[in-house]
Amino acid sequence: MHDYGLLVVGSANADLVVGVERRPAPGETVMGSDLAVHPGGKGANQAVAAARLGARTALLAKVGDDDHGRLLRASLRAAGVDTAAVLVGEAPTGVALITVDASGDNSIVVSPGANSHLTPDDIRAARDLFARAPVVSVQLEIPLETVAEVARGLAPGARLVLNPSPPAPLPAGVLTVCDPLIVNEHEARFLLGEAAGDTPEDWARALLALGPRSVVVTLGAAGALVADGRDDGCVWVPSPRVEAVDTTGAGDAFTAALAWRLGLGEQLAGAAAFAVRVGAAAVTRRGAQQSYPTADEVPAG
Ligand code: RIB
């Protein structure tokens, strides 16, 4: 029996968000809306998304001893996330500079701050947490050596869910334990390079050949493609149609929902079918964490 439905290891950022008519081209200046400051970061977003759906969730992360760190801890606590392993110190809280355009698409630059001080030693010191959740979810806004330590330290039978965002070359010891590796088109093309192919099915098959136990390719409004590696087949999971106002953090909500449902024993395609509905709900509201639905707010399948 596990204490948690999900353990998330990852980043926590203050999102500094400006709405724009269109995102600037290189060298261009555009005017935007008033600045909004929201709790974000891919790790904290996932933890809040899972907790809001009803999962008992713990987050292992690092923030600064500053107002942004307090904003994040308050948001996590309000959602019901266990913050005992949200460490404080060593650098200012990470910050994400985000522009959101009229179609709801965004561009993001992250200054990692305290996130880059989450070390392999921090992971080893929190090892007891790893036996207390069936699934551990991680992303790449923390050092790669820390992600590698997470992969090495999985408890027997635990499942690693990795969203390699922002993308970076992955050590074999990380790739081969992913179950699943969750990528969007940009991340798939980065990991595959020249060999990427043209279709999501091509990407899923080529990624499986790199070693993960399963792969999910997220396709935005088109849903997701699931390949569990047991045969040559891929399963397409459609998304409900919604009016998108802000896609920020929707991928984090998708990943959290999928990871939690896998931990409940659901098959990958079924968990993805739930997760696309959670992601669809998240794009209908502004911001990341404040856009995440409760279980009652997830559109029907
Ligand atoms: O995935 C969205 C998140 O990416 C934002 O909340 C921002 O903090 C960056 O980490």
Tab-separated table of C-alpha atoms in Angstrom, residues 24-165:
chain	number	residue	atom	x	y	z
A	24	PRO	CA	7.716	39.069	-31.280
A	25	ALA	CA	10.000	37.999	-34.145
A	26	PRO	CA	13.801	38.139	-33.533
A	27	GLY	CA	14.846	41.760	-33.006
A	28	GLU	CA	11.244	42.969	-32.758
A	29	THR	CA	9.559	44.819	-29.866
A	30	VAL	CA	5.829	44.395	-29.244
A	31	MET	CA	3.571	45.909	-26.589
A	32	GLY	CA	1.762	43.597	-24.186
A	33	SER	CA	-0.764	43.462	-21.355
A	34	ASP	CA	-0.126	44.206	-17.680
A	35	LEU	CA	2.245	41.735	-16.048
A	36	ALA	CA	0.669	38.816	-14.160
A	37	VAL	CA	2.633	36.648	-11.709
A	38	HIS	CA	1.415	33.063	-11.312
A	39	PRO	CA	2.768	29.922	-9.621
A	40	GLY	CA	4.258	27.592	-12.259
A	41	GLY	CA	7.180	25.342	-13.155
A	42	LYS	CA	6.685	21.952	-14.733
A	43	GLY	CA	7.191	19.991	-11.507
A	44	ALA	CA	4.981	22.166	-9.305
A	45	ASN	CA	2.376	22.303	-12.082
A	46	GLN	CA	2.220	18.522	-12.281
A	47	ALA	CA	1.921	18.192	-8.513
A	48	VAL	CA	-0.917	20.730	-8.337
A	49	ALA	CA	-2.716	19.161	-11.315
A	50	ALA	CA	-2.617	15.674	-9.792
A	51	ALA	CA	-3.669	16.875	-6.333
A	52	ARG	CA	-6.567	18.866	-7.744
A	53	LEU	CA	-7.814	15.711	-9.474
A	54	GLY	CA	-7.791	13.939	-6.112
A	55	ALA	CA	-4.374	12.246	-6.074
A	56	ARG	CA	-2.359	12.163	-2.859
A	57	THR	CA	0.746	13.885	-4.212
A	58	ALA	CA	4.209	14.789	-2.941
A	59	LEU	CA	6.645	17.189	-4.629
A	60	LEU	CA	10.431	17.044	-4.326
A	61	ALA	CA	11.722	20.434	-5.506
A	62	LYS	CA	13.775	23.482	-4.480
A	63	VAL	CA	12.666	27.125	-4.218
A	64	GLY	CA	14.339	30.281	-2.897
A	65	ASP	CA	13.716	31.968	0.455
A	66	ASP	CA	11.762	34.756	-1.257
A	67	ASP	CA	8.264	35.934	-2.205
A	68	HIS	CA	8.150	33.730	-5.318
A	69	GLY	CA	9.015	30.690	-3.223
A	70	ARG	CA	6.259	31.569	-0.741
A	71	LEU	CA	3.778	32.024	-3.618
A	72	LEU	CA	4.625	28.548	-4.885
A	73	ARG	CA	4.428	26.842	-1.514
A	74	ALA	CA	1.066	28.497	-0.837
A	75	SER	CA	-0.315	27.310	-4.182
A	76	LEU	CA	0.955	23.762	-3.605
A	77	ARG	CA	-0.496	23.644	-0.089
A	78	ALA	CA	-3.846	25.057	-1.268
A	79	ALA	CA	-4.092	22.222	-3.785
A	80	GLY	CA	-3.288	19.667	-1.056
A	81	VAL	CA	0.235	18.748	-2.214
A	82	ASP	CA	2.601	17.422	0.492
A	83	THR	CA	5.362	20.077	0.510
A	84	ALA	CA	7.592	18.489	3.179
A	85	ALA	CA	10.187	17.787	0.454
A	86	VAL	CA	10.028	21.260	-1.112
A	87	LEU	CA	13.485	22.431	-0.057
A	88	VAL	CA	14.328	26.099	0.473
A	89	GLY	CA	17.526	27.987	-0.203
A	90	GLU	CA	20.770	28.417	-2.117
A	91	ALA	CA	19.396	30.647	-4.908
A	92	PRO	CA	16.336	32.702	-5.839
A	93	THR	CA	13.220	30.819	-6.927
A	94	GLY	CA	13.179	29.935	-10.631
A	95	VAL	CA	11.382	32.367	-12.914
A	96	ALA	CA	9.671	31.775	-16.268
A	97	LEU	CA	9.177	34.708	-18.653
A	98	ILE	CA	6.066	33.858	-20.667
A	99	THR	CA	4.296	35.556	-23.567
A	100	VAL	CA	0.850	34.277	-24.515
A	101	ASP	CA	-0.594	35.297	-27.902
A	102	ALA	CA	-4.174	35.807	-29.048
A	103	SER	CA	-4.529	32.157	-30.099
A	104	GLY	CA	-3.438	30.951	-26.636
A	105	ASP	CA	0.027	29.753	-27.739
A	106	ASN	CA	3.046	30.708	-25.662
A	107	SER	CA	6.814	31.226	-25.683
A	108	ILE	CA	8.730	30.584	-22.452
A	109	VAL	CA	12.226	31.410	-21.199
A	110	VAL	CA	13.172	29.864	-17.843
A	111	SER	CA	15.782	31.239	-15.444
A	112	PRO	CA	16.220	28.107	-13.286
A	113	GLY	CA	17.501	29.683	-10.045
A	114	ALA	CA	17.002	27.252	-7.149
A	115	ASN	CA	15.864	24.497	-9.531
A	116	SER	CA	19.448	24.072	-10.708
A	117	HIS	CA	20.478	23.467	-7.059
A	118	LEU	CA	18.280	20.360	-6.705
A	119	THR	CA	21.134	17.865	-6.589
A	120	PRO	CA	21.578	14.073	-6.682
A	121	ASP	CA	22.354	14.334	-2.942
A	122	ASP	CA	18.893	15.868	-2.399
A	123	ILE	CA	17.387	12.878	-4.216
A	124	ARG	CA	19.384	10.383	-2.138
A	125	ALA	CA	18.404	12.211	1.067
A	126	ALA	CA	14.717	11.881	0.139
A	127	ARG	CA	15.006	8.209	-0.807
A	128	ASP	CA	12.324	7.070	1.680
A	129	LEU	CA	9.757	9.011	-0.402
A	130	PHE	CA	10.451	6.821	-3.406
A	131	ALA	CA	9.028	3.681	-1.841
A	132	ARG	CA	5.811	5.534	-0.973
A	133	ALA	CA	4.433	6.159	-4.488
A	134	PRO	CA	3.756	3.755	-7.375
A	135	VAL	CA	4.763	6.355	-9.983
A	136	VAL	CA	7.494	9.007	-10.056
A	137	SER	CA	7.155	11.808	-12.592
A	138	VAL	CA	10.087	13.983	-13.651
A	139	GLN	CA	10.882	16.654	-16.264
A	140	LEU	CA	14.089	18.432	-17.367
A	141	GLU	CA	14.011	21.854	-15.665
A	142	ILE	CA	16.309	20.368	-12.994
A	143	PRO	CA	19.880	19.127	-13.614
A	144	LEU	CA	20.188	16.041	-15.809
A	145	GLU	CA	22.438	14.350	-13.216
A	146	THR	CA	19.575	14.765	-10.722
A	147	VAL	CA	17.126	13.175	-13.166
A	148	ALA	CA	19.601	10.300	-13.620
A	149	GLU	CA	19.682	9.809	-9.835
A	150	VAL	CA	15.864	9.685	-9.777
A	151	ALA	CA	15.964	6.934	-12.427
A	152	ARG	CA	18.644	4.998	-10.508
A	153	GLY	CA	16.764	5.254	-7.237
A	154	LEU	CA	13.331	4.004	-8.279
A	155	ALA	CA	11.838	1.582	-5.767
A	156	PRO	CA	11.198	-1.989	-7.003
A	157	GLY	CA	8.046	-2.023	-9.140
A	158	ALA	CA	7.826	1.793	-9.335
A	159	ARG	CA	7.190	3.396	-12.707
A	160	LEU	CA	9.055	6.426	-14.098
A	161	VAL	CA	7.146	8.923	-16.237
A	162	LEU	CA	9.421	11.402	-18.005
A	163	ASN	CA	8.487	14.478	-20.001
A	164	PRO	CA	11.856	15.602	-21.446
A	165	SER	CA	10.997	19.308	-21.450
